Short mmCIF file of C-alpha atoms in Angstrom, two decimals:
data_model
loop_
_atom_site.label_atom_id
_atom_site.label_comp_id
_atom_site.label_asym_id
_atom_site.label_seq_id
_atom_site.Cartn_x
_atom_site.Cartn_y
_atom_site.Cartn_z
CA MET A 133 81.15 -34.77 -8.08
CA ASP A 134 79.97 -36.43 -4.47
CA ASP A 135 81.00 -33.32 -2.98
CA GLU A 136 79.68 -30.92 -4.88
CA ASN A 137 75.98 -32.88 -4.82
CA SER A 138 76.81 -33.04 -0.76
CA ASN A 139 77.59 -29.11 -0.65
CA LYS A 140 74.31 -28.58 -2.92
CA GLU A 141 72.35 -30.13 -0.43
CA ARG A 142 74.11 -28.76 2.85
CA GLN A 143 73.56 -25.38 1.05
CA ALA A 144 70.38 -26.07 0.38
CA ALA A 145 69.10 -26.85 4.25
CA GLU A 146 71.22 -23.35 4.89
CA LEU A 147 69.64 -21.21 3.19
CA THR A 148 66.26 -22.38 3.66
CA LEU A 149 67.29 -22.17 7.97
CA LEU A 150 68.51 -18.53 6.89
CA GLU A 151 65.61 -17.14 5.58
CA THR A 152 63.36 -18.21 8.41
CA MET A 153 66.35 -17.08 10.59
CA TYR A 154 66.20 -13.74 8.90
CA PRO A 155 62.35 -13.27 7.61
CA THR A 156 62.83 -9.53 7.18
CA GLU A 157 67.14 -9.16 6.83
CA PHE A 158 67.31 -11.99 4.13
CA ALA A 159 67.13 -10.81 0.30
CA TRP A 160 68.43 -12.99 -3.05
CA ARG A 161 70.66 -10.77 -4.98
CA SER A 162 70.28 -12.69 -8.24
CA ASN A 163 66.92 -12.57 -10.03
CA PRO A 164 65.44 -15.17 -10.40
CA PRO A 165 66.33 -16.40 -6.64
CA PRO A 166 68.01 -19.93 -7.15
CA ASP A 167 66.05 -23.00 -7.07
CA LEU A 168 67.07 -24.89 -4.05
CA THR A 169 64.73 -28.26 -5.01
CA ARG A 170 67.24 -28.58 -8.10
CA SER A 171 70.98 -30.08 -7.52
CA ASP A 172 72.27 -27.72 -10.19
CA PHE A 173 71.23 -24.11 -8.86
CA ALA A 174 73.69 -21.81 -9.42
CA ASP A 175 76.51 -19.78 -7.02
CA PRO A 176 73.82 -18.62 -4.30
CA VAL A 177 74.29 -14.86 -4.02
CA PHE A 178 72.05 -12.86 -0.86
CA ALA A 179 72.55 -10.56 1.26
CA LEU A 180 71.45 -10.04 5.36
CA THR A 181 70.41 -6.13 6.47
CA LEU A 182 71.55 -5.80 9.58
CA HIS A 183 71.27 -1.92 10.01
CA PRO A 184 70.34 0.75 7.74
CA SER A 185 73.70 1.48 6.74
CA PHE A 186 75.23 -2.13 6.99
CA THR A 187 74.45 -5.10 4.71
CA LEU A 188 76.50 -8.16 4.27
CA GLU A 189 76.72 -9.91 1.11
CA PHE A 190 77.35 -13.70 0.60
CA THR A 191 78.44 -15.59 -2.38
CA LEU A 192 78.41 -19.19 -2.10
CA PRO A 193 81.22 -21.07 -4.53
CA LYS A 194 80.17 -24.70 -5.38
CA THR A 195 83.43 -25.79 -3.14
CA TYR A 196 81.54 -24.09 -0.15
CA PRO A 197 81.47 -25.62 2.94
CA SER A 198 83.67 -28.75 1.86
CA THR A 199 86.41 -26.96 1.46
CA ASP A 200 85.98 -23.03 0.68
CA LYS A 201 84.55 -20.24 2.79
CA PRO A 202 81.35 -17.88 1.30
CA SER A 203 83.14 -14.88 -0.11
CA VAL A 204 81.24 -12.22 2.33
CA TYR A 205 81.30 -8.27 1.25
CA LEU A 206 80.35 -5.74 4.18
CA SER A 207 78.15 -2.93 2.01
CA CYS A 208 78.20 0.33 3.92
CA GLY A 209 75.64 3.44 3.11
CA GLU A 210 76.41 6.32 1.73
CA THR A 211 77.38 8.31 4.75
CA ILE A 212 79.44 5.89 6.69
CA PRO A 213 82.66 7.43 6.98
CA THR A 214 85.53 5.82 4.33
CA SER A 215 87.54 5.36 7.95
CA THR A 216 84.51 3.61 9.30
CA ARG A 217 84.20 1.32 6.19
CA LYS A 218 87.71 0.19 6.46
CA GLN A 219 87.49 -0.65 10.28
CA SER A 220 84.16 -2.39 10.03
CA ARG A 221 85.49 -4.08 6.59
CA ALA A 222 88.22 -5.21 8.84
CA ALA A 223 86.82 -6.81 11.49
CA LEU A 224 85.06 -8.39 9.11
CA ALA A 225 87.53 -10.40 7.71
CA SER A 226 88.95 -11.31 11.13
CA ILE A 227 85.68 -12.93 11.61
CA ILE A 228 85.77 -14.71 8.81
CA ALA A 229 89.51 -15.62 9.28
CA ASP A 230 88.18 -17.24 12.64
CA GLN A 231 85.86 -19.18 11.27
CA PRO A 232 86.13 -23.25 11.16
CA SER A 233 86.88 -24.63 7.45
CA ASP A 234 84.13 -27.84 6.18
CA THR A 235 81.29 -26.42 7.96
CA GLU A 236 78.35 -23.84 7.67
CA ILE A 237 79.07 -20.32 8.96
CA PRO A 238 76.86 -17.60 7.41
CA ASP A 239 74.72 -17.33 11.00
CA LEU A 240 77.76 -17.64 12.91
CA ILE A 241 80.03 -14.93 10.66
CA THR A 242 75.93 -12.80 11.00
CA THR A 243 75.83 -13.33 14.37
CA SER A 244 79.74 -12.45 15.78
CA PHE A 245 79.17 -9.21 13.19
CA LEU A 246 76.11 -8.27 14.80
CA ASP A 247 77.99 -8.51 18.48
CA ILE A 248 80.11 -5.49 17.16
CA LEU A 249 78.60 -3.60 14.90
CA SER A 250 77.31 -1.30 17.96
CA LYS A 251 80.83 0.21 17.75
CA PHE A 252 80.40 1.29 14.22
CA THR A 253 76.77 2.92 15.02
CA SER A 254 76.85 3.93 18.51
CA ASN A 255 77.67 7.62 17.49
CA ASP A 256 74.86 7.64 14.11
CA ASP A 257 72.77 9.95 16.46
CA ASP A 258 75.52 12.05 17.95
CA ASP A 259 76.95 12.24 14.47
CA ASP A 260 73.50 13.14 13.30
CA ASP A 261 73.49 16.18 15.98
CA GLN A 262 76.56 17.52 14.81
CA GLU A 263 75.24 17.63 10.90
CA ASN A 264 72.61 19.68 12.29
CA LYS A 265 73.97 22.31 14.05
CA HIS A 266 76.70 22.68 11.38
CA THR A 267 73.71 23.19 9.02
CA ASP A 268 72.40 25.35 10.88
CA SER A 269 76.11 27.44 11.34
CA ASP A 270 77.15 27.06 8.32
CA PRO A 271 75.64 27.80 4.95
CA SER A 272 78.10 26.12 2.83
CA ALA A 273 76.15 22.69 4.63
CA THR A 274 73.41 22.80 2.67
CA ASN A 275 75.02 24.69 -0.69
CA PRO A 276 77.86 23.12 -1.92
CA SER A 277 78.69 25.71 -4.42
CA ASN A 278 79.61 27.61 -1.10
CA SER A 279 81.98 25.18 -0.53
CA THR A 280 85.94 26.26 -0.59
CA SER A 281 87.10 22.32 -0.85
CA PRO A 282 86.18 21.14 -4.27
CA GLN A 283 85.03 17.56 -4.75
CA ARG A 284 88.35 15.38 -5.88
CA THR A 285 87.59 13.01 -8.65
CA LYS A 286 89.64 9.58 -9.18
CA GLN A 287 90.72 7.76 -12.16
CA VAL A 288 91.32 3.76 -12.14
CA THR A 289 92.48 0.91 -14.23
CA ILE A 290 91.51 -2.37 -13.60
CA TRP A 291 92.89 -5.48 -15.51
CA SER A 292 91.36 -8.94 -14.71
CA HIS A 293 92.63 -12.29 -16.66
CA HIS A 294 89.44 -12.54 -17.87
CA LEU A 295 85.93 -10.93 -17.82
CA LEU A 296 83.12 -13.78 -18.87
CA SER A 297 81.02 -14.16 -16.12
CA THR A 298 76.98 -12.45 -16.86
CA THR A 299 76.55 -11.85 -12.52
CA LYS A 300 80.18 -10.16 -12.33
CA ARG A 301 79.62 -7.86 -15.70
CA LYS A 302 75.85 -6.72 -13.76
CA GLN A 303 77.73 -5.74 -10.94
CA ILE A 304 80.07 -3.84 -12.01
CA THR A 305 77.03 -1.66 -14.24
CA SER A 306 74.73 -1.66 -11.22
CA TRP A 307 77.99 -0.94 -8.81
CA SER A 308 78.67 2.04 -10.90
CA ARG A 309 75.50 3.58 -11.29
CA GLU A 310 74.74 3.34 -7.54
CA LEU A 311 78.69 4.62 -6.87
CA SER A 312 78.11 7.73 -9.52
CA LEU A 313 80.83 6.02 -11.48
CA HIS A 314 81.68 6.88 -15.40
CA GLY A 315 83.60 4.79 -17.66
CA TYR A 316 84.43 1.51 -19.91
CA SER A 317 84.48 -2.38 -19.24
CA ARG A 318 85.68 -4.74 -21.68
CA PRO A 319 84.42 -8.56 -21.10
CA GLY A 320 86.55 -10.94 -22.15
CA HIS A 321 90.12 -12.60 -21.73
CA PRO A 322 91.74 -10.36 -20.38
CA GLY A 323 89.11 -7.96 -18.89
CA ALA A 324 89.77 -4.60 -18.61
CA VAL A 325 87.41 -1.71 -16.39
CA PHE A 326 88.41 2.10 -16.45
CA ALA A 327 86.55 4.02 -13.95
CA GLU A 328 85.88 7.73 -13.21
CA GLY A 329 84.19 9.29 -10.18
CA PRO A 330 84.81 10.47 -6.66
CA GLU A 331 87.39 9.43 -4.50
CA ASP A 332 85.40 7.76 -2.09
CA GLY A 333 83.16 5.87 -4.72
CA ILE A 334 86.21 4.34 -6.87
CA ASP A 335 87.51 3.16 -3.29
CA GLU A 336 83.95 1.37 -2.74
CA PHE A 337 83.80 0.52 -5.92
CA ILE A 338 87.57 -1.43 -6.18
CA ALA A 339 86.63 -2.89 -2.39
CA ARG A 340 83.32 -5.16 -4.09
CA LEU A 341 85.40 -5.98 -7.27
CA LYS A 342 88.44 -7.47 -4.97
CA ALA A 343 85.93 -9.20 -2.90
CA LEU A 344 84.46 -11.35 -5.26
CA ARG A 345 86.55 -14.60 -6.83
CA TRP A 346 88.53 -13.84 -9.62
CA GLN A 347 91.63 -15.74 -11.17
CA ALA A 348 93.59 -12.94 -11.28
CA LEU A 349 92.54 -8.97 -10.65
CA GLN A 350 95.11 -6.05 -10.69
CA VAL A 351 94.73 -2.42 -10.32
CA ARG A 352 97.08 -1.35 -12.67
CA SER A 353 96.63 2.67 -12.71
CA GLU A 354 94.85 5.17 -9.84
CA CYS A 355 94.81 8.65 -9.99
CA SER A 356 93.42 11.82 -8.47
CA VAL A 357 92.35 14.84 -11.10
CA GLU A 358 90.53 18.20 -10.01
CA ARG A 359 87.58 17.86 -13.04
CA SER A 360 86.08 14.64 -14.68
CA MET A 361 86.34 14.52 -18.11
CA PHE A 362 83.07 13.01 -18.23
CA CYS A 363 81.44 16.47 -17.59
CA SER A 364 84.01 18.57 -20.46
CA ARG A 365 81.13 17.86 -22.99
CA GLY A 366 78.57 18.80 -20.87
CA ASP A 367 76.46 15.77 -21.69
CA GLY A 368 76.84 15.05 -17.45
CA GLY A 369 78.29 10.75 -17.93
CA ALA A 370 79.25 8.39 -20.26
CA ALA A 371 78.10 8.67 -23.77
CA GLY A 372 75.37 5.40 -23.81
CA THR A 373 73.75 5.52 -20.48
CA SER A 374 70.35 6.64 -20.10
CA GLU A 375 70.83 8.46 -16.73
CA GLY A 376 74.03 9.93 -17.20
CA VAL A 377 76.20 7.75 -15.18
CA GLY A 378 77.71 4.34 -15.01
CA ILE A 379 79.97 2.38 -17.28
CA VAL A 380 79.06 1.04 -20.89
CA GLU A 381 80.65 -2.69 -21.72
CA MET A 382 82.71 -1.85 -24.80
CA GLN A 383 83.66 -5.00 -27.45
CA SER A 384 87.27 -3.97 -27.63
CA LEU A 385 89.97 -2.53 -25.65
CA GLY A 386 90.33 -0.66 -28.80
CA GLU A 387 86.84 0.96 -28.59
CA ILE A 388 88.24 2.17 -25.17
CA VAL A 389 90.74 3.73 -25.99
CA GLU A 390 88.94 5.26 -29.22
CA ALA A 391 86.23 6.91 -26.27
CA LEU A 392 88.99 7.97 -24.10
CA ARG A 393 90.82 10.01 -26.87
CA LYS A 394 87.55 11.50 -27.60
CA ARG A 395 88.22 12.98 -23.95
CA ASP A 396 91.60 13.37 -23.41
CA GLU A 397 94.32 12.00 -25.54
CA GLY A 398 96.38 11.79 -22.50
CA VAL A 399 93.99 9.41 -19.96
CA ALA A 400 93.92 7.67 -22.92
CA ALA A 401 97.48 7.25 -23.31
CA GLY A 402 97.36 6.09 -19.78
CA PHE A 403 95.41 3.11 -20.14
CA LEU A 404 97.24 2.42 -23.26
CA GLU A 405 100.72 1.74 -20.84
CA ALA A 406 98.41 0.30 -17.72
CA MET A 407 97.20 -2.30 -19.86
CA LYS A 408 100.39 -2.64 -21.19
CA ILE A 409 99.15 -2.69 -24.94
CA ALA A 410 101.36 -0.70 -27.76
CA SER A 411 99.12 2.30 -29.05
CA SER A 412 99.43 0.68 -32.63
CA SER A 413 97.32 -2.14 -31.79
CA SER A 414 94.80 -0.17 -30.01
CA SER A 415 92.29 -1.27 -32.12
CA SER A 416 92.14 -4.50 -31.47
CA SER A 417 90.65 -6.73 -29.29
#
């Protein structure tokens, strides 16, 4: 308990300093923000926007800084190519690994990442120029319907030992809307997520989930398809979503199976197989 109280005191002092050092870059991700005057404030979640297309998102566990390091996720703008996302996240992981233990490190991580950020942003203006030239010469650049390359869609089933955290459940919902994904999730023991959407969006979604703290998390199945089954009914999205996109929470695994069966029996069977449950038990939780 003494270590936990000490950690909270150190976190509060560090967060106050970070807000001062980065007045325009700093933003709380939790709502409401933690009350740093209390000794029992929740694990802080905050972000530092270092560039219009690059934001570091931090979560400080109760064991930080005495035992564990923060969880840090790099959020990239939708125009950032997949290769650049992977390179920048690998660079961030290397920076975090190099940091010492039992010390405050978000500012060290931020400073180090800022030092290399130009490697991932220096070509932005050139890319914009090339995009403008391409648009002028290629009508399909402004009219996707003229393109001969169809948008690839990916489906994924994710299993977790449990999904109880309200923070994680809200992140799954908000991220799915941000990334234009459809699907279903089931909180509880075990936790389950079925998601479908653009390949880049699914890859980003998986990366964000893996950056969170889990007792166990597995991608049980993953496949690319030519056509989204969520558009086959003509509603443009998953039932129950007000904006036609997003992951909807279900009360049981059986409800997910039944929802999938209404759209595609094969996908429902694949979900059952991935979750390692027999079809006869599909109506159970």
